[in-house]
mmCIF file of C-alpha atoms in Angstrom:
data_model
loop_
_atom_site.group_PDB
_atom_site.id
_atom_site.type_symbol
_atom_site.label_atom_id
_atom_site.label_comp_id
_atom_site.label_asym_id
_atom_site.label_seq_id
_atom_site.Cartn_x
_atom_site.Cartn_y
_atom_site.Cartn_z
ATOM 1 C CA MET E 1 6.525 -1.667 -41.757
ATOM 2 C CA ARG E 2 7.783 -0.894 -45.216
ATOM 3 C CA SER E 3 4.628 -1.994 -46.992
ATOM 4 C CA VAL E 4 2.509 0.293 -44.788
ATOM 5 C CA THR E 5 4.827 3.260 -45.507
ATOM 6 C CA ILE E 6 4.582 2.656 -49.249
ATOM 7 C CA ILE E 7 0.800 2.406 -49.095
ATOM 8 C CA LYS E 8 0.623 5.711 -47.215
ATOM 9 C CA ALA E 9 2.900 7.326 -49.799
ATOM 10 C CA LEU E 10 0.525 6.320 -52.576
ATOM 11 C CA PHE E 11 -2.287 8.331 -51.006
ATOM 12 C CA THR E 12 -0.231 11.355 -49.867
ATOM 13 C CA GLY E 13 1.519 12.166 -53.115
ATOM 14 C CA GLY E 14 4.738 10.321 -52.317
ATOM 15 C CA ILE E 15 4.572 8.564 -55.703
ATOM 16 C CA ARG E 16 4.233 10.798 -58.755
ATOM 17 C CA LYS E 17 0.779 11.180 -60.234
ATOM 18 C CA ARG E 18 1.969 9.952 -63.607
ATOM 19 C CA THR E 19 1.868 6.391 -62.214
ATOM 20 C CA SER E 20 -1.057 4.804 -64.011
ATOM 21 C CA SER E 21 -4.026 3.459 -62.071
ATOM 22 C CA LEU E 22 -3.385 -0.001 -63.473
ATOM 23 C CA SER E 23 0.255 0.055 -62.414
ATOM 24 C CA MET E 24 -0.775 1.154 -58.936
ATOM 25 C CA ILE E 25 -3.257 -1.706 -58.602
ATOM 26 C CA VAL E 26 -0.690 -4.266 -59.758
ATOM 27 C CA PHE E 27 1.892 -2.837 -57.364
ATOM 28 C CA LEU E 28 -0.472 -3.026 -54.386
ATOM 29 C CA ALA E 29 -1.489 -6.574 -55.256
ATOM 30 C CA MET E 30 2.135 -7.654 -55.019
ATOM 31 C CA LEU E 31 2.463 -6.474 -51.413
ATOM 32 C CA PRO E 32 1.717 -8.920 -48.579
ATOM 33 C CA THR E 33 -1.536 -8.378 -46.711
ATOM 34 C CA VAL E 34 -0.810 -6.548 -43.475
ATOM 35 C CA VAL E 35 -2.768 -7.888 -40.487
ATOM 36 C CA PHE E 36 -3.318 -5.361 -37.694
ATOM 37 C CA ALA E 37 -3.967 -6.298 -34.067
ATOM 38 C CA GLY E 38 -7.619 -6.533 -33.121
ATOM 39 C CA VAL E 39 -9.058 -6.063 -36.624
ATOM 40 C CA SER E 40 -8.528 -9.427 -38.308
ATOM 41 C CA ASP E 41 -11.785 -11.352 -38.611
ATOM 42 C CA ARG E 42 -10.442 -13.893 -41.095
ATOM 43 C CA GLU E 43 -7.926 -16.689 -40.874
ATOM 44 C CA VAL E 44 -4.340 -15.516 -41.121
ATOM 45 C CA ALA E 45 -2.926 -17.073 -44.287
ATOM 46 C CA VAL E 46 0.503 -17.902 -45.658
ATOM 47 C CA GLY E 47 1.924 -14.714 -47.139
ATOM 48 C CA ASP E 48 0.246 -12.352 -44.637
ATOM 49 C CA LEU E 49 2.497 -9.897 -42.838
ATOM 50 C CA LEU E 50 1.988 -9.895 -39.061
ATOM 51 C CA PRO E 51 2.898 -6.859 -36.941
ATOM 52 C CA ALA E 52 6.206 -6.926 -35.080
ATOM 53 C CA GLN E 53 5.799 -7.603 -31.353
ATOM 54 C CA VAL E 54 8.030 -7.389 -28.303
ATOM 55 C CA LEU E 55 6.648 -10.064 -25.985
ATOM 56 C CA GLU E 56 7.038 -9.953 -22.227
ATOM 57 C CA LEU E 57 8.017 -13.431 -21.098
ATOM 58 C CA LYS E 58 6.987 -15.253 -17.957
ATOM 59 C CA ASP E 59 10.577 -15.094 -16.652
ATOM 60 C CA GLY E 60 10.766 -11.311 -17.085
ATOM 61 C CA ASN E 61 12.786 -11.320 -20.303
ATOM 62 C CA ARG E 62 11.608 -10.101 -23.707
ATOM 63 C CA PHE E 63 11.268 -11.821 -27.054
ATOM 64 C CA ASN E 64 11.139 -10.100 -30.444
ATOM 65 C CA VAL E 65 8.636 -11.525 -32.939
ATOM 66 C CA PRO E 66 9.908 -11.866 -35.591
ATOM 67 C CA SER E 67 13.483 -12.352 -34.468
ATOM 68 C CA GLY E 68 14.955 -10.562 -37.505
ATOM 69 C CA GLU E 69 16.692 -13.602 -38.974
ATOM 70 C CA GLY E 70 15.921 -17.148 -40.018
ATOM 71 C CA VAL E 71 12.642 -18.696 -38.861
ATOM 72 C CA THR E 72 10.619 -17.575 -35.840
ATOM 73 C CA VAL E 73 8.163 -20.186 -34.543
ATOM 74 C CA VAL E 74 5.160 -19.053 -32.486
ATOM 75 C CA LEU E 75 3.312 -21.880 -30.702
ATOM 76 C CA PHE E 76 -0.096 -21.175 -29.119
ATOM 77 C CA TRP E 77 -1.080 -23.528 -26.266
ATOM 78 C CA ALA E 78 -3.238 -23.798 -23.142
ATOM 79 C CA THR E 79 -3.302 -25.982 -20.042
ATOM 80 C CA TRP E 80 -6.855 -27.163 -20.890
ATOM 81 C CA SER E 81 -5.821 -28.403 -24.342
ATOM 82 C CA PRO E 82 -4.895 -32.125 -24.186
ATOM 83 C CA ARG E 83 -2.662 -31.845 -27.262
ATOM 84 C CA SER E 84 -0.656 -28.891 -26.023
ATOM 85 C CA ALA E 85 1.682 -31.046 -23.907
ATOM 86 C CA PRO E 86 2.891 -33.194 -26.847
ATOM 87 C CA ALA E 87 3.167 -30.060 -29.008
ATOM 88 C CA LEU E 88 5.362 -28.350 -26.411
ATOM 89 C CA GLU E 89 7.471 -31.474 -26.003
ATOM 90 C CA LEU E 90 7.956 -31.701 -29.777
ATOM 91 C CA TRP E 91 9.170 -28.121 -30.049
ATOM 92 C CA HIS E 92 11.540 -28.671 -27.159
ATOM 93 C CA ARG E 93 13.042 -31.516 -29.196
ATOM 94 C CA PHE E 94 13.186 -29.472 -32.385
ATOM 95 C CA SER E 95 14.772 -26.527 -30.591
ATOM 96 C CA ALA E 96 17.490 -28.802 -29.211
ATOM 97 C CA ALA E 97 17.949 -30.690 -32.492
ATOM 98 C CA TYR E 98 18.895 -27.626 -34.567
ATOM 99 C CA PRO E 99 21.198 -25.596 -32.283
ATOM 100 C CA ASP E 100 23.263 -24.175 -35.148
ATOM 101 C CA GLU E 101 20.312 -23.114 -37.313
ATOM 102 C CA PRO E 102 18.629 -19.663 -37.341
ATOM 103 C CA LEU E 103 15.603 -20.934 -35.423
ATOM 104 C CA ARG E 104 13.878 -19.200 -32.520
ATOM 105 C CA VAL E 105 10.826 -20.608 -30.756
ATOM 106 C CA VAL E 106 8.428 -18.799 -28.445
ATOM 107 C CA THR E 107 5.341 -20.334 -26.832
ATOM 108 C CA VAL E 108 2.190 -18.323 -26.177
ATOM 109 C CA ASN E 109 -0.155 -19.415 -23.411
ATOM 110 C CA SER E 110 -3.713 -18.567 -24.532
ATOM 111 C CA GLU E 111 -5.564 -19.721 -21.443
ATOM 112 C CA LYS E 112 -8.614 -17.448 -21.406
ATOM 113 C CA ASP E 113 -9.652 -13.850 -21.832
ATOM 114 C CA GLY E 114 -9.381 -12.869 -18.173
ATOM 115 C CA LEU E 115 -6.805 -14.465 -15.885
ATOM 116 C CA GLY E 116 -7.219 -14.719 -12.139
ATOM 117 C CA SER E 117 -4.751 -15.855 -9.495
ATOM 118 C CA THR E 118 -6.012 -19.456 -9.777
ATOM 119 C CA ASP E 119 -5.422 -19.441 -13.538
ATOM 120 C CA ARG E 120 -1.906 -18.091 -13.130
ATOM 121 C CA ALA E 121 -1.114 -20.725 -10.527
ATOM 122 C CA ALA E 122 -2.408 -23.418 -12.897
ATOM 123 C CA ILE E 123 -0.154 -22.117 -15.679
ATOM 124 C CA ASP E 124 2.857 -22.068 -13.326
ATOM 125 C CA SER E 125 2.158 -25.655 -12.258
ATOM 126 C CA TYR E 126 1.690 -26.808 -15.838
ATOM 127 C CA VAL E 127 4.970 -25.242 -16.966
ATOM 128 C CA GLU E 128 6.819 -26.887 -14.084
ATOM 129 C CA GLU E 129 5.157 -30.293 -14.396
ATOM 130 C CA ASN E 130 5.744 -30.473 -18.149
ATOM 131 C CA GLY E 131 9.309 -29.194 -17.973
ATOM 132 C CA VAL E 132 8.636 -26.257 -20.276
ATOM 133 C CA THR E 133 11.965 -24.453 -20.759
ATOM 134 C CA LEU E 134 11.104 -22.678 -24.001
ATOM 135 C CA PRO E 135 10.202 -18.975 -23.688
ATOM 136 C CA VAL E 136 6.625 -18.552 -22.427
ATOM 137 C CA HIS E 137 4.484 -15.470 -23.055
ATOM 138 C CA ILE E 138 1.192 -15.169 -21.127
ATOM 139 C CA ASP E 139 -1.319 -13.762 -23.617
ATOM 140 C CA GLU E 140 -3.237 -11.298 -21.423
ATOM 141 C CA GLY E 141 -6.662 -10.611 -22.913
ATOM 142 C CA LEU E 142 -5.868 -13.005 -25.773
ATOM 143 C CA VAL E 143 -4.419 -10.084 -27.753
ATOM 144 C CA LEU E 144 -1.931 -12.177 -29.723
ATOM 145 C CA PHE E 145 -4.464 -15.013 -30.058
ATOM 146 C CA ASN E 146 -6.852 -12.619 -31.817
ATOM 147 C CA THR E 147 -4.164 -10.924 -33.898
ATOM 148 C CA TYR E 148 -3.139 -14.293 -35.318
ATOM 149 C CA ALA E 149 -6.813 -15.306 -35.669
ATOM 150 C CA VAL E 150 -6.161 -18.621 -33.936
ATOM 151 C CA LYS E 151 -9.080 -21.067 -34.213
ATOM 152 C CA ALA E 152 -7.670 -24.122 -32.418
ATOM 153 C CA VAL E 153 -5.101 -24.851 -29.721
ATOM 154 C CA PRO E 154 -2.374 -25.827 -30.283
ATOM 155 C CA THR E 155 -1.584 -23.866 -33.448
ATOM 156 C CA VAL E 156 1.914 -23.054 -34.672
ATOM 157 C CA PHE E 157 3.105 -20.337 -37.067
ATOM 158 C CA PHE E 158 6.418 -20.052 -38.933
ATOM 159 C CA LEU E 159 7.437 -16.439 -39.647
ATOM 160 C CA ASP E 160 10.294 -15.114 -41.777
ATOM 161 C CA ARG E 161 12.650 -12.341 -40.675
ATOM 162 C CA ILE E 162 10.131 -9.538 -41.375
ATOM 163 C CA GLY E 163 7.044 -11.285 -39.971
ATOM 164 C CA LYS E 164 5.571 -12.801 -43.124
ATOM 165 C CA VAL E 165 3.698 -16.057 -42.456
ATOM 166 C CA LEU E 166 5.559 -18.979 -44.042
ATOM 167 C CA TYR E 167 3.449 -21.778 -42.600
ATOM 168 C CA ARG E 168 0.496 -22.377 -40.303
ATOM 169 C CA TYR E 169 -0.386 -25.698 -38.640
ATOM 170 C CA ALA E 170 -3.478 -26.087 -36.445
ATOM 171 C CA GLY E 171 -4.053 -28.998 -34.065
ATOM 172 C CA PHE E 172 -1.790 -31.918 -33.305
ATOM 173 C CA PRO E 173 -2.876 -35.055 -35.193
ATOM 174 C CA THR E 174 -0.841 -38.256 -35.350
ATOM 175 C CA SER E 175 1.059 -36.969 -38.379
ATOM 176 C CA ALA E 176 2.099 -33.681 -36.709
ATOM 177 C CA PRO E 177 5.705 -34.616 -35.783
ATOM 178 C CA LEU E 178 6.502 -35.693 -39.346
ATOM 179 C CA ASP E 179 4.615 -32.812 -40.969
ATOM 180 C CA LEU E 180 6.204 -30.139 -38.787
ATOM 181 C CA GLN E 181 9.726 -31.529 -38.985
ATOM 182 C CA GLU E 182 9.555 -31.702 -42.775
ATOM 183 C CA GLU E 183 8.311 -28.121 -43.129
ATOM 184 C CA LEU E 184 10.800 -26.813 -40.572
ATOM 185 C CA GLU E 185 13.749 -28.437 -42.330
ATOM 186 C CA ILE E 186 12.547 -27.100 -45.685
ATOM 187 C CA ARG E 187 12.321 -23.567 -44.272
ATOM 188 C CA LEU E 188 15.772 -23.890 -42.705
ATOM 189 C CA GLY E 189 17.185 -25.058 -46.038
ATOM 190 C CA LEU E 190 18.077 -28.520 -44.720
ATOM 191 C CA ARG E 191 15.963 -30.489 -47.213
ATOM 192 C CA LYS E 192 13.988 -30.095 -50.415
ATOM 193 C CA ARG E 193 10.237 -30.311 -50.568
ATOM 194 C CA GLN E 194 9.027 -33.848 -51.240
ATOM 195 C CA THR E 195 7.252 -34.917 -54.379
ATOM 196 C CA ASP E 196 3.693 -36.274 -54.074
ATOM 197 C CA GLN E 197 5.037 -39.799 -54.503
ATOM 198 C CA GLU E 198 7.599 -39.346 -51.728
ATOM 199 C CA ALA E 199 4.975 -37.851 -49.420
ATOM 200 C CA ALA E 200 2.652 -40.806 -50.028
ATOM 201 C CA SER E 201 5.464 -43.212 -49.250
ATOM 202 C CA ARG E 202 6.282 -41.352 -46.028
ATOM 203 C CA GLY E 203 2.633 -41.490 -44.989
ATOM 204 C CA LYS E 204 2.890 -45.264 -44.800
ATOM 205 C CA LEU E 205 5.278 -44.854 -41.873
ATOM 206 C CA ALA E 206 2.627 -43.148 -39.719
ATOM 207 C CA TYR E 207 0.217 -45.177 -37.627
ATOM 208 C CA GLN E 208 -2.423 -46.810 -39.802
ATOM 209 C CA PRO E 209 -5.732 -47.323 -37.923
ATOM 210 C CA LYS E 210 -7.146 -50.850 -38.153
ATOM 211 C CA ASN E 211 -10.665 -52.281 -38.595
ATOM 212 C CA ASN E 212 -12.130 -49.116 -40.125
ATOM 213 C CA GLY E 213 -11.134 -47.036 -37.097
ATOM 214 C CA LEU E 214 -10.194 -44.122 -39.351
ATOM 215 C CA LEU E 215 -13.538 -44.360 -41.165
ATOM 216 C CA TYR E 216 -15.520 -43.905 -37.940
ATOM 217 C CA TYR E 217 -13.182 -41.127 -36.771
ATOM 218 C CA ASN E 218 -13.703 -39.198 -40.014
ATOM 219 C CA MET E 219 -17.468 -39.709 -39.694
ATOM 220 C CA ALA E 220 -17.296 -38.189 -36.212
ATOM 221 C CA VAL E 221 -15.403 -35.164 -37.514
ATOM 222 C CA GLN E 222 -18.026 -34.532 -40.191
ATOM 223 C CA LEU E 223 -20.943 -34.997 -37.770
ATOM 224 C CA LYS E 224 -19.469 -32.476 -35.360
ATOM 225 C CA LYS E 225 -18.989 -29.958 -38.170
ATOM 226 C CA LYS E 226 -22.649 -30.386 -39.115
ATOM 227 C CA GLY E 227 -23.809 -29.736 -35.556
ATOM 228 C CA PHE E 228 -24.417 -33.260 -34.258
ATOM 229 C CA PRO E 229 -22.006 -33.508 -31.288
ATOM 230 C CA MET E 230 -23.729 -36.452 -29.581
ATOM 231 C CA LYS E 231 -23.714 -38.554 -32.750
ATOM 232 C CA ALA E 232 -20.080 -37.562 -33.245
ATOM 233 C CA ARG E 233 -19.241 -38.912 -29.774
ATOM 234 C CA GLN E 234 -20.808 -42.262 -30.655
ATOM 235 C CA ARG E 235 -18.696 -42.520 -33.811
ATOM 236 C CA LEU E 236 -15.594 -41.754 -31.778
ATOM 237 C CA LEU E 237 -16.498 -44.568 -29.402
ATOM 238 C CA LYS E 238 -16.958 -46.853 -32.404
ATOM 239 C CA ALA E 239 -13.510 -45.891 -33.670
ATOM 240 C CA LEU E 240 -12.022 -46.713 -30.256
ATOM 241 C CA GLU E 241 -13.876 -50.012 -30.212
ATOM 242 C CA ARG E 242 -12.575 -50.931 -33.659
ATOM 243 C CA ASP E 243 -8.977 -49.984 -32.845
ATOM 244 C CA PRO E 244 -8.115 -49.398 -29.147
ATOM 245 C CA GLU E 245 -4.554 -48.394 -30.124
ATOM 246 C CA TYR E 246 -5.771 -45.512 -32.295
ATOM 247 C CA LEU E 247 -5.379 -42.423 -30.092
ATOM 248 C CA ASP E 248 -7.001 -39.700 -32.209
ATOM 249 C CA PRO E 249 -10.592 -40.619 -31.203
ATOM 250 C CA LEU E 250 -9.731 -40.422 -27.497
ATOM 251 C CA LEU E 251 -7.952 -37.103 -27.995
ATOM 252 C CA ALA E 252 -11.022 -35.815 -29.844
ATOM 253 C CA LEU E 253 -13.224 -36.850 -26.908
ATOM 254 C CA GLU E 254 -10.878 -35.028 -24.536
ATOM 255 C CA GLU E 255 -11.100 -31.886 -26.652
ATOM 256 C CA ASP E 256 -14.897 -32.174 -26.575
ATOM 257 C CA PHE E 257 -15.249 -32.732 -22.831
ATOM 258 C CA PHE E 258 -12.472 -30.293 -21.898
ATOM 259 C CA ALA E 259 -13.615 -27.502 -24.226
ATOM 260 C CA GLU E 260 -14.162 -25.191 -21.245
ATOM 261 C CA GLY E 261 -11.019 -26.358 -19.469
ATOM 262 C CA ARG E 262 -9.645 -29.558 -17.975
ATOM 263 C CA THR E 263 -11.151 -29.594 -14.487
ATOM 264 C CA PRO E 264 -12.005 -32.371 -11.998
ATOM 265 C CA ASP E 265 -15.636 -32.101 -13.110
ATOM 266 C CA SER E 266 -14.860 -32.357 -16.829
ATOM 267 C CA GLU E 267 -12.505 -35.293 -16.207
ATOM 268 C CA LYS E 268 -15.206 -37.020 -14.181
ATOM 269 C CA ALA E 269 -17.752 -36.433 -16.951
ATOM 270 C CA LEU E 270 -15.487 -38.059 -19.528
ATOM 271 C CA GLY E 271 -14.689 -40.943 -17.194
ATOM 272 C CA VAL E 272 -18.379 -41.600 -16.545
ATOM 273 C CA PHE E 273 -19.162 -41.350 -20.260
ATOM 274 C CA LEU E 274 -16.527 -43.973 -21.102
ATOM 275 C CA LEU E 275 -17.620 -46.197 -18.219
ATOM 276 C CA ASP E 276 -21.288 -46.036 -19.217
ATOM 277 C CA ASN E 277 -20.355 -47.060 -22.753
ATOM 278 C CA GLY E 278 -18.372 -50.123 -21.727
ATOM 279 C CA PHE E 279 -14.813 -48.695 -21.780
ATOM 280 C CA THR E 280 -14.077 -49.663 -18.185
ATOM 281 C CA GLU E 281 -10.288 -49.732 -18.369
ATOM 282 C CA LEU E 282 -10.066 -46.568 -20.439
ATOM 283 C CA SER E 283 -12.330 -44.722 -18.005
ATOM 284 C CA LYS E 284 -9.783 -45.303 -15.234
ATOM 285 C CA ARG E 285 -7.568 -42.651 -16.817
ATOM 286 C CA TYR E 286 -10.069 -40.104 -15.581
ATOM 287 C CA SER E 287 -11.511 -39.381 -12.173
ATOM 288 C CA GLY E 288 -14.932 -40.745 -13.151
ATOM 289 C CA GLY E 289 -13.538 -44.228 -13.581
ATOM 290 C CA ARG E 290 -11.635 -44.404 -10.323
#
């Protein structure tokens, strides 16, 4: 990459010695941070320059990241992540909605570090069952997952034509479709960035939890961050009790119970947990309530 070449030149005499130390420092500060595969132990931030990749796709084709023009979207997902399905569906819709724009989308399955035949079969089934027609790269050894320093699945990145990070969005909360569409259209030059007042007005269109459901959900989030997972679960149940139509608490419980993968045993555990706490109908979604 150009920035790497310039940096090397600075230390091999490629730039004349008369360049002052101060000028050199200022010049280096203006360059984007280059993130190399396998050495990033921090969160990849907007403005970082990610290394170019040629991804082998599940169908045998190849995909260049970045694509060299417009916006390249990289979506990390996994079969065990309950929010990956709606994230994939959303990017299918976006990909179809902007056929004439310089937009390319690739999805990266980040299942686990080592993949066996059972894992590969599960990925194949998931792709077929969810109608995934976007390009799919199987991230062997989680190489790309680690290069991008992904902390949650799903996570999506917007890259410019040279691989600089334009935007990063982790998770898939209720507001995700609006948030992602707005940022995508801004990056494609289809709309201007909203003012704070306009953004606040738009927020009123999203689902508004009732009866303090959001309060208990936020309490659960904070308790989990502080290392109290069992107390966090109880607050999530309280949020569901206060507003049964509010889906974020249930999705958070799924993420908790399916942290090691969505299996018959983990589904049963969640079903039993809901049943034991009085959510009889809700528990029927899972094997433990059947």
